[in-house]
């Protein structure tokens, strides 16, 4: 199975290209959107070619989630910790966006390896911002301290008007995803995929992975959640995260995997659908060829048609033949 990258490939390519051509003073103005309805806007002017403005629009949060100033809780602190003096947060952001960052390319570190790592981190702004509340709770799990404001059910946005839920405890964090899909075929494929996903966790090589469960019915942990947030048509997926899953460098990988879980499932559902369509088309083509070969006299008819010659008749000859 393919894991999605945490960074935006298009954003990273533009950052690298801008850095290589910073002296050319070329304007840039790009808009694009990626999975989960996250939209980006890059703008560079000829007057300040070393200054890049990056605006990000996040998915519309459902009522059960908490956004402060248009951003998830802890997002501002996460941005400052991840980017330091290289990035400045503009307040207010550009119209139509939740966040606008001012990136000064001249403040990037001289070391090439560290510079590239920082650009990858900037291209991962989606994970840094949307994953900030999740990261904060999982950090508390490592130290086994649960803040008073995270006791009980916590709802975090991950798709437009959709959320997933966390139940923090001192020794573990339970994470539950209500899985929703619009297309009826996607619902069937996703349900089958998730059941196999849970079964794969039980293999010998994945003993250290977080426990994973799938249920077609509402888990008891979500009995206090609002009813409109629980309209799942492909069941509920539950992960149980223990301190060993978020120690050291594992924290970044866990936050990324959980933040993009629904997109990860959607990606594999669409790949499965495309693969089946390709197999079906090939099967139909092979059946048509078999039917053509099975028709009696087809080869003789073809040879006869190729051996025939036609002579254009004059009007007088045509009347004679008709009589």
mmCIF file of C-alpha atoms in Angstrom:
data_model
loop_
_atom_site.group_PDB
_atom_site.id
_atom_site.type_symbol
_atom_site.label_atom_id
_atom_site.label_comp_id
_atom_site.label_asym_id
_atom_site.label_seq_id
_atom_site.Cartn_x
_atom_site.Cartn_y
_atom_site.Cartn_z
ATOM 1 C CA UNK A 1 0.000 0.000 0.000
ATOM 2 C CA UNK A 2 1.149 3.531 -0.807
ATOM 3 C CA UNK A 3 1.440 6.102 1.979
ATOM 4 C CA UNK A 4 0.684 9.699 1.048
ATOM 5 C CA UNK A 5 3.461 12.231 1.409
ATOM 6 C CA UNK A 6 2.986 14.850 4.099
ATOM 7 C CA UNK A 7 4.124 17.714 1.869
ATOM 8 C CA UNK A 8 2.539 19.271 -1.187
ATOM 9 C CA UNK A 9 4.644 18.219 -4.152
ATOM 10 C CA UNK A 10 3.578 21.186 -6.267
ATOM 11 C CA UNK A 11 4.365 23.629 -3.468
ATOM 12 C CA UNK A 12 7.795 22.085 -2.867
ATOM 13 C CA UNK A 13 8.653 22.213 -6.579
ATOM 14 C CA UNK A 14 7.690 25.898 -6.710
ATOM 15 C CA UNK A 15 9.766 26.709 -3.638
ATOM 16 C CA UNK A 16 12.825 24.953 -5.068
ATOM 17 C CA UNK A 17 12.346 26.604 -8.466
ATOM 18 C CA UNK A 18 11.942 30.034 -6.889
ATOM 19 C CA UNK A 19 15.085 29.544 -4.834
ATOM 20 C CA UNK A 20 17.116 28.570 -7.900
ATOM 21 C CA UNK A 21 15.874 31.568 -9.915
ATOM 22 C CA UNK A 22 15.694 34.180 -7.188
ATOM 23 C CA UNK A 23 17.918 36.623 -9.107
ATOM 24 C CA UNK A 24 15.713 36.592 -12.243
ATOM 25 C CA UNK A 25 12.949 38.622 -10.565
ATOM 26 C CA UNK A 26 10.093 36.758 -12.252
ATOM 27 C CA UNK A 27 6.538 37.246 -11.022
ATOM 28 C CA UNK A 28 4.550 34.232 -9.808
ATOM 29 C CA UNK A 29 0.856 33.867 -9.076
ATOM 30 C CA UNK A 30 -0.435 30.305 -8.667
ATOM 31 C CA UNK A 31 -3.698 28.896 -7.331
ATOM 32 C CA UNK A 32 -4.305 25.181 -6.799
ATOM 33 C CA UNK A 33 -6.245 22.764 -4.606
ATOM 34 C CA UNK A 34 -5.352 19.404 -3.090
ATOM 35 C CA UNK A 35 -7.156 16.611 -1.261
ATOM 36 C CA UNK A 36 -9.607 17.392 1.547
ATOM 37 C CA UNK A 37 -10.368 20.772 -0.081
ATOM 38 C CA UNK A 38 -7.146 22.464 1.025
ATOM 39 C CA UNK A 39 -6.451 25.393 -1.334
ATOM 40 C CA UNK A 40 -3.145 27.220 -1.841
ATOM 41 C CA UNK A 41 -2.060 30.519 -3.345
ATOM 42 C CA UNK A 42 1.532 31.573 -4.044
ATOM 43 C CA UNK A 43 2.405 35.152 -5.000
ATOM 44 C CA UNK A 44 5.790 36.712 -5.795
ATOM 45 C CA UNK A 45 6.317 40.230 -7.194
ATOM 46 C CA UNK A 46 9.165 41.571 -9.329
ATOM 47 C CA UNK A 47 9.737 44.303 -6.760
ATOM 48 C CA UNK A 48 10.564 41.777 -3.986
ATOM 49 C CA UNK A 49 11.599 38.518 -5.688
ATOM 50 C CA UNK A 50 13.009 37.122 -2.428
ATOM 51 C CA UNK A 51 9.636 37.470 -0.619
ATOM 52 C CA UNK A 52 7.030 34.764 -1.198
ATOM 53 C CA UNK A 53 3.463 34.990 0.096
ATOM 54 C CA UNK A 54 1.811 31.646 0.760
ATOM 55 C CA UNK A 55 -1.915 31.586 1.565
ATOM 56 C CA UNK A 56 -3.771 28.470 2.686
ATOM 57 C CA UNK A 57 -7.497 27.811 2.851
ATOM 58 C CA UNK A 58 -8.535 24.983 5.177
ATOM 59 C CA UNK A 59 -11.608 22.716 5.032
ATOM 60 C CA UNK A 60 -14.802 24.210 6.412
ATOM 61 C CA UNK A 61 -14.946 23.122 10.085
ATOM 62 C CA UNK A 62 -18.092 21.388 11.371
ATOM 63 C CA UNK A 63 -19.860 22.863 14.435
ATOM 64 C CA UNK A 64 -18.376 20.341 16.890
ATOM 65 C CA UNK A 65 -14.777 21.423 16.197
ATOM 66 C CA UNK A 66 -13.035 24.431 17.751
ATOM 67 C CA UNK A 67 -11.339 27.024 15.521
ATOM 68 C CA UNK A 68 -9.633 30.068 17.022
ATOM 69 C CA UNK A 69 -9.275 32.973 14.614
ATOM 70 C CA UNK A 70 -9.982 30.701 11.663
ATOM 71 C CA UNK A 71 -7.305 28.174 12.677
ATOM 72 C CA UNK A 72 -7.244 24.985 14.804
ATOM 73 C CA UNK A 73 -6.063 25.395 18.381
ATOM 74 C CA UNK A 74 -2.291 25.456 18.678
ATOM 75 C CA UNK A 75 -1.718 26.201 14.984
ATOM 76 C CA UNK A 76 0.063 29.544 15.523
ATOM 77 C CA UNK A 77 2.457 28.025 18.051
ATOM 78 C CA UNK A 78 3.092 25.047 15.749
ATOM 79 C CA UNK A 79 3.960 27.350 12.816
ATOM 80 C CA UNK A 80 6.395 29.401 14.899
ATOM 81 C CA UNK A 81 8.051 26.258 16.273
ATOM 82 C CA UNK A 82 8.368 24.645 12.828
ATOM 83 C CA UNK A 83 9.610 27.614 10.765
ATOM 84 C CA UNK A 84 11.231 30.086 13.138
ATOM 85 C CA UNK A 85 12.324 33.440 11.734
ATOM 86 C CA UNK A 86 12.087 32.304 8.102
ATOM 87 C CA UNK A 87 8.294 32.661 8.089
ATOM 88 C CA UNK A 88 6.133 35.530 9.307
ATOM 89 C CA UNK A 89 2.389 35.174 9.915
ATOM 90 C CA UNK A 90 0.377 37.996 8.339
ATOM 91 C CA UNK A 91 -2.662 39.207 10.266
ATOM 92 C CA UNK A 92 -5.229 39.411 8.812
ATOM 93 C CA UNK A 93 -4.710 36.772 6.082
ATOM 94 C CA UNK A 94 -5.628 37.339 2.457
ATOM 95 C CA UNK A 95 -9.341 37.356 1.657
ATOM 96 C CA UNK A 96 -10.758 33.861 1.237
ATOM 97 C CA UNK A 97 -7.921 32.174 3.142
ATOM 98 C CA UNK A 98 -7.408 31.064 6.734
ATOM 99 C CA UNK A 99 -3.666 31.686 6.825
ATOM 100 C CA UNK A 100 -1.110 33.799 4.963
ATOM 101 C CA UNK A 101 2.621 33.287 5.504
ATOM 102 C CA UNK A 102 5.385 35.639 4.393
ATOM 103 C CA UNK A 103 8.469 33.631 3.480
ATOM 104 C CA UNK A 104 11.828 35.426 3.256
ATOM 105 C CA UNK A 105 14.069 33.263 1.069
ATOM 106 C CA UNK A 106 17.221 35.180 2.110
ATOM 107 C CA UNK A 107 16.800 33.899 5.687
ATOM 108 C CA UNK A 108 17.017 30.243 4.702
ATOM 109 C CA UNK A 109 20.002 28.435 6.280
ATOM 110 C CA UNK A 110 23.147 28.087 4.122
ATOM 111 C CA UNK A 111 23.496 24.357 4.700
ATOM 112 C CA UNK A 112 21.910 22.652 1.675
ATOM 113 C CA UNK A 113 20.601 19.610 3.532
ATOM 114 C CA UNK A 114 19.028 21.655 6.304
ATOM 115 C CA UNK A 115 17.662 24.127 3.763
ATOM 116 C CA UNK A 116 15.939 21.384 1.780
ATOM 117 C CA UNK A 117 14.516 19.864 4.964
ATOM 118 C CA UNK A 118 13.075 23.262 5.944
ATOM 119 C CA UNK A 119 11.496 23.730 2.502
ATOM 120 C CA UNK A 120 9.897 20.285 2.803
ATOM 121 C CA UNK A 121 8.548 21.362 6.195
ATOM 122 C CA UNK A 122 7.126 24.550 4.660
ATOM 123 C CA UNK A 123 5.510 22.461 1.925
ATOM 124 C CA UNK A 124 3.941 20.400 4.741
ATOM 125 C CA UNK A 125 2.058 23.428 6.073
ATOM 126 C CA UNK A 126 -1.226 21.534 5.800
ATOM 127 C CA UNK A 127 -0.016 18.907 8.274
ATOM 128 C CA UNK A 128 1.560 21.518 10.561
ATOM 129 C CA UNK A 129 -1.688 23.525 10.813
ATOM 130 C CA UNK A 130 -4.408 20.853 10.753
ATOM 131 C CA UNK A 131 -2.297 18.406 12.783
ATOM 132 C CA UNK A 132 -1.480 20.925 15.532
ATOM 133 C CA UNK A 133 -4.260 19.859 17.969
ATOM 134 C CA UNK A 134 -3.522 16.178 17.359
ATOM 135 C CA UNK A 135 0.192 16.736 17.867
ATOM 136 C CA UNK A 136 -0.442 18.569 21.136
ATOM 137 C CA UNK A 137 -2.569 15.743 22.538
ATOM 138 C CA UNK A 138 -0.078 13.060 21.482
ATOM 139 C CA UNK A 139 2.758 15.006 23.106
ATOM 140 C CA UNK A 140 0.775 14.913 26.340
ATOM 141 C CA UNK A 141 0.505 11.160 25.872
ATOM 142 C CA UNK A 142 4.299 10.806 25.801
ATOM 143 C CA UNK A 143 4.601 12.651 29.111
ATOM 144 C CA UNK A 144 1.444 10.867 30.402
ATOM 145 C CA UNK A 145 -0.179 14.153 31.362
ATOM 146 C CA UNK A 146 -3.655 15.036 30.118
ATOM 147 C CA UNK A 147 -4.544 18.718 30.107
ATOM 148 C CA UNK A 148 -7.808 19.681 31.759
ATOM 149 C CA UNK A 149 -9.190 21.130 28.508
ATOM 150 C CA UNK A 150 -8.662 17.854 26.594
ATOM 151 C CA UNK A 151 -10.550 15.558 28.961
ATOM 152 C CA UNK A 152 -13.463 13.817 27.239
ATOM 153 C CA UNK A 153 -14.311 13.812 23.543
ATOM 154 C CA UNK A 154 -12.258 16.054 21.214
ATOM 155 C CA UNK A 155 -13.398 16.688 17.627
ATOM 156 C CA UNK A 156 -10.814 17.639 14.968
ATOM 157 C CA UNK A 157 -11.553 18.696 11.393
ATOM 158 C CA UNK A 158 -10.001 16.715 8.534
ATOM 159 C CA UNK A 159 -12.469 17.191 5.635
ATOM 160 C CA UNK A 160 -15.058 19.857 4.717
ATOM 161 C CA UNK A 161 -17.771 19.732 7.407
ATOM 162 C CA UNK A 162 -16.404 16.401 8.671
ATOM 163 C CA UNK A 163 -14.434 15.568 11.793
ATOM 164 C CA UNK A 164 -12.770 12.671 13.543
ATOM 165 C CA UNK A 165 -12.704 12.163 17.289
ATOM 166 C CA UNK A 166 -10.107 11.693 20.020
ATOM 167 C CA UNK A 167 -10.584 10.314 23.526
ATOM 168 C CA UNK A 168 -7.384 11.254 25.440
ATOM 169 C CA UNK A 169 -6.382 9.268 28.499
ATOM 170 C CA UNK A 170 -3.234 9.159 30.586
ATOM 171 C CA UNK A 171 -1.927 5.924 29.048
ATOM 172 C CA UNK A 172 -3.509 5.952 25.580
ATOM 173 C CA UNK A 173 -5.404 8.029 23.025
ATOM 174 C CA UNK A 174 -8.328 6.472 21.156
ATOM 175 C CA UNK A 175 -8.945 7.919 17.701
ATOM 176 C CA UNK A 176 -12.161 7.198 15.795
ATOM 177 C CA UNK A 177 -12.864 8.026 12.140
ATOM 178 C CA UNK A 178 -16.460 8.027 10.842
ATOM 179 C CA UNK A 179 -15.927 6.978 7.207
ATOM 180 C CA UNK A 180 -18.157 8.730 4.668
ATOM 181 C CA UNK A 181 -18.236 8.416 0.882
ATOM 182 C CA UNK A 182 -20.629 9.904 -1.663
ATOM 183 C CA UNK A 183 -20.505 7.310 -4.439
ATOM 184 C CA UNK A 184 -22.259 3.965 -3.840
ATOM 185 C CA UNK A 185 -19.393 2.040 -5.469
ATOM 186 C CA UNK A 186 -16.876 3.845 -3.252
ATOM 187 C CA UNK A 187 -18.890 2.829 -0.181
ATOM 188 C CA UNK A 188 -18.727 -0.858 -1.119
ATOM 189 C CA UNK A 189 -15.021 -0.763 -1.987
ATOM 190 C CA UNK A 190 -14.124 1.260 1.120
ATOM 191 C CA UNK A 191 -16.009 -1.136 3.400
ATOM 192 C CA UNK A 192 -14.169 -4.110 1.916
ATOM 193 C CA UNK A 193 -10.830 -2.266 2.030
ATOM 194 C CA UNK A 194 -11.233 -1.305 5.689
ATOM 195 C CA UNK A 195 -12.132 -4.839 6.703
ATOM 196 C CA UNK A 196 -8.976 -6.132 4.989
ATOM 197 C CA UNK A 197 -7.004 -3.259 6.528
ATOM 198 C CA UNK A 198 -8.002 -4.395 10.021
ATOM 199 C CA UNK A 199 -7.204 -8.030 9.198
ATOM 200 C CA UNK A 200 -3.746 -7.059 7.933
ATOM 201 C CA UNK A 201 -2.948 -5.566 11.346
ATOM 202 C CA UNK A 202 -3.169 -9.079 12.841
ATOM 203 C CA UNK A 203 -0.281 -10.443 10.776
ATOM 204 C CA UNK A 204 2.949 -11.318 12.570
ATOM 205 C CA UNK A 205 4.995 -8.501 11.052
ATOM 206 C CA UNK A 206 2.655 -5.765 12.343
ATOM 207 C CA UNK A 207 2.519 -6.670 16.014
ATOM 208 C CA UNK A 208 3.942 -3.314 17.056
ATOM 209 C CA UNK A 209 1.473 -1.246 15.000
ATOM 210 C CA UNK A 210 -1.381 0.544 16.815
ATOM 211 C CA UNK A 211 -4.422 -1.677 17.429
ATOM 212 C CA UNK A 212 -7.058 -1.092 14.760
ATOM 213 C CA UNK A 213 -10.767 -1.947 14.722
ATOM 214 C CA UNK A 214 -13.579 -1.515 12.192
ATOM 215 C CA UNK A 215 -17.235 -1.504 13.116
ATOM 216 C CA UNK A 216 -20.361 -0.967 10.984
ATOM 217 C CA UNK A 217 -22.145 0.475 14.037
ATOM 218 C CA UNK A 218 -21.471 3.447 16.265
ATOM 219 C CA UNK A 219 -18.754 2.806 18.909
ATOM 220 C CA UNK A 220 -19.795 3.424 22.496
ATOM 221 C CA UNK A 221 -17.039 6.043 22.869
ATOM 222 C CA UNK A 222 -18.996 8.378 20.538
ATOM 223 C CA UNK A 223 -22.295 8.275 22.395
ATOM 224 C CA UNK A 224 -21.768 11.908 23.476
ATOM 225 C CA UNK A 225 -20.941 13.139 19.958
ATOM 226 C CA UNK A 226 -23.560 15.151 18.034
ATOM 227 C CA UNK A 227 -25.752 12.974 15.818
ATOM 228 C CA UNK A 228 -25.056 14.986 12.638
ATOM 229 C CA UNK A 229 -21.340 14.213 12.972
ATOM 230 C CA UNK A 230 -21.878 10.445 12.993
ATOM 231 C CA UNK A 231 -23.490 9.850 9.593
ATOM 232 C CA UNK A 232 -20.960 7.232 8.477
ATOM 233 C CA UNK A 233 -21.927 5.001 5.539
ATOM 234 C CA UNK A 234 -18.703 2.941 5.507
ATOM 235 C CA UNK A 235 -18.431 2.203 9.188
ATOM 236 C CA UNK A 236 -16.112 3.496 11.914
ATOM 237 C CA UNK A 237 -12.359 2.918 12.181
ATOM 238 C CA UNK A 238 -10.742 3.027 15.618
ATOM 239 C CA UNK A 239 -7.024 3.362 16.395
ATOM 240 C CA UNK A 240 -5.553 3.083 19.876
ATOM 241 C CA UNK A 241 -2.305 5.023 20.224
ATOM 242 C CA UNK A 242 0.051 4.163 23.082
ATOM 243 C CA UNK A 243 3.150 6.145 24.177
ATOM 244 C CA UNK A 244 5.467 3.780 22.269
ATOM 245 C CA UNK A 245 3.804 4.832 18.995
ATOM 246 C CA UNK A 246 4.684 8.522 19.392
ATOM 247 C CA UNK A 247 8.102 8.457 21.022
ATOM 248 C CA UNK A 248 10.874 10.457 19.359
ATOM 249 C CA UNK A 249 10.655 10.651 15.573
ATOM 250 C CA UNK A 250 7.578 8.413 15.520
ATOM 251 C CA UNK A 251 5.421 11.394 16.489
ATOM 252 C CA UNK A 252 5.718 13.136 13.099
ATOM 253 C CA UNK A 253 4.974 9.928 11.204
ATOM 254 C CA UNK A 254 1.962 9.138 13.387
ATOM 255 C CA UNK A 255 0.500 12.645 13.064
ATOM 256 C CA UNK A 256 0.921 12.560 9.284
ATOM 257 C CA UNK A 257 -0.644 9.097 8.933
ATOM 258 C CA UNK A 258 -3.642 9.968 11.088
ATOM 259 C CA UNK A 259 -4.183 13.404 9.519
ATOM 260 C CA UNK A 260 -4.320 11.915 6.019
ATOM 261 C CA UNK A 261 -6.085 8.631 6.855
ATOM 262 C CA UNK A 262 -9.323 9.377 5.005
ATOM 263 C CA UNK A 263 -7.393 10.610 1.951
ATOM 264 C CA UNK A 264 -5.264 7.455 2.153
ATOM 265 C CA UNK A 265 -8.370 5.246 2.054
ATOM 266 C CA UNK A 266 -9.947 7.324 -0.740
ATOM 267 C CA UNK A 267 -6.768 7.034 -2.801
ATOM 268 C CA UNK A 268 -6.695 3.244 -2.580
ATOM 269 C CA UNK A 269 -10.443 3.010 -3.260
ATOM 270 C CA UNK A 270 -10.041 5.004 -6.474
ATOM 271 C CA UNK A 271 -6.984 2.960 -7.473
ATOM 272 C CA UNK A 272 -8.955 -0.266 -6.902
ATOM 273 C CA UNK A 273 -11.852 1.071 -8.947
ATOM 274 C CA UNK A 274 -9.552 2.064 -11.810
ATOM 275 C CA UNK A 275 -7.801 -1.314 -11.699
ATOM 276 C CA UNK A 276 -11.107 -3.184 -11.873
ATOM 277 C CA UNK A 277 -12.309 -1.040 -14.776
ATOM 278 C CA UNK A 278 -9.083 -1.812 -16.657
ATOM 279 C CA UNK A 279 -9.476 -5.545 -16.014
ATOM 280 C CA UNK A 280 -13.104 -5.432 -17.122
ATOM 281 C CA UNK A 281 -12.242 -3.629 -20.364
ATOM 282 C CA UNK A 282 -9.493 -6.132 -21.155
ATOM 283 C CA UNK A 283 -11.840 -9.012 -20.403
ATOM 284 C CA UNK A 284 -14.535 -7.608 -22.704
ATOM 285 C CA UNK A 285 -11.999 -7.084 -25.493
ATOM 286 C CA UNK A 286 -10.768 -10.675 -25.171
ATOM 287 C CA UNK A 287 -14.355 -11.984 -25.263
ATOM 288 C CA UNK A 288 -15.134 -9.959 -28.384
ATOM 289 C CA UNK A 289 -12.036 -11.343 -30.095
ATOM 290 C CA UNK A 290 -13.060 -14.896 -29.114
ATOM 291 C CA UNK A 291 -16.569 -14.346 -30.506
ATOM 292 C CA UNK A 292 -15.189 -12.993 -33.763
ATOM 293 C CA UNK A 293 -12.963 -16.055 -34.170
ATOM 294 C CA UNK A 294 -15.918 -18.359 -33.440
ATOM 295 C CA UNK A 295 -18.205 -17.012 -36.221
ATOM 296 C CA UNK A 296 -18.512 -19.644 -39.000
ATOM 297 C CA UNK A 297 -17.285 -18.690 -42.445
ATOM 298 C CA UNK A 298 -15.727 -15.412 -41.358
ATOM 299 C CA UNK A 299 -12.358 -16.201 -42.921
ATOM 300 C CA UNK A 300 -13.928 -17.368 -46.199
ATOM 301 C CA UNK A 301 -16.122 -14.303 -46.348
ATOM 302 C CA UNK A 302 -13.112 -12.071 -45.832
ATOM 303 C CA UNK A 303 -11.099 -13.846 -48.559
ATOM 304 C CA UNK A 304 -14.035 -13.698 -50.974
ATOM 305 C CA UNK A 305 -14.530 -10.007 -50.377
ATOM 306 C CA UNK A 306 -10.827 -9.350 -50.965
ATOM 307 C CA UNK A 307 -10.761 -11.388 -54.245
ATOM 308 C CA UNK A 308 -13.762 -9.679 -55.815
ATOM 309 C CA UNK A 309 -13.250 -6.985 -58.448
ATOM 310 C CA UNK A 310 -15.808 -4.475 -59.675
ATOM 311 C CA UNK A 311 -16.239 -2.992 -63.132
ATOM 312 C CA UNK A 312 -17.959 0.325 -63.684
ATOM 313 C CA UNK A 313 -20.807 -0.134 -66.203
ATOM 314 C CA UNK A 314 -21.993 2.448 -68.656
ATOM 315 C CA UNK A 315 -25.593 3.642 -68.518
ATOM 316 C CA UNK A 316 -26.485 1.561 -71.616
ATOM 317 C CA UNK A 317 -24.907 -1.610 -70.172
ATOM 318 C CA UNK A 318 -26.722 -1.103 -66.871
ATOM 319 C CA UNK A 319 -30.112 -0.840 -68.632
ATOM 320 C CA UNK A 320 -29.333 -3.935 -70.663
ATOM 321 C CA UNK A 321 -28.420 -5.969 -67.568
ATOM 322 C CA UNK A 322 -31.520 -4.821 -65.750
ATOM 323 C CA UNK A 323 -33.740 -6.053 -68.607
#
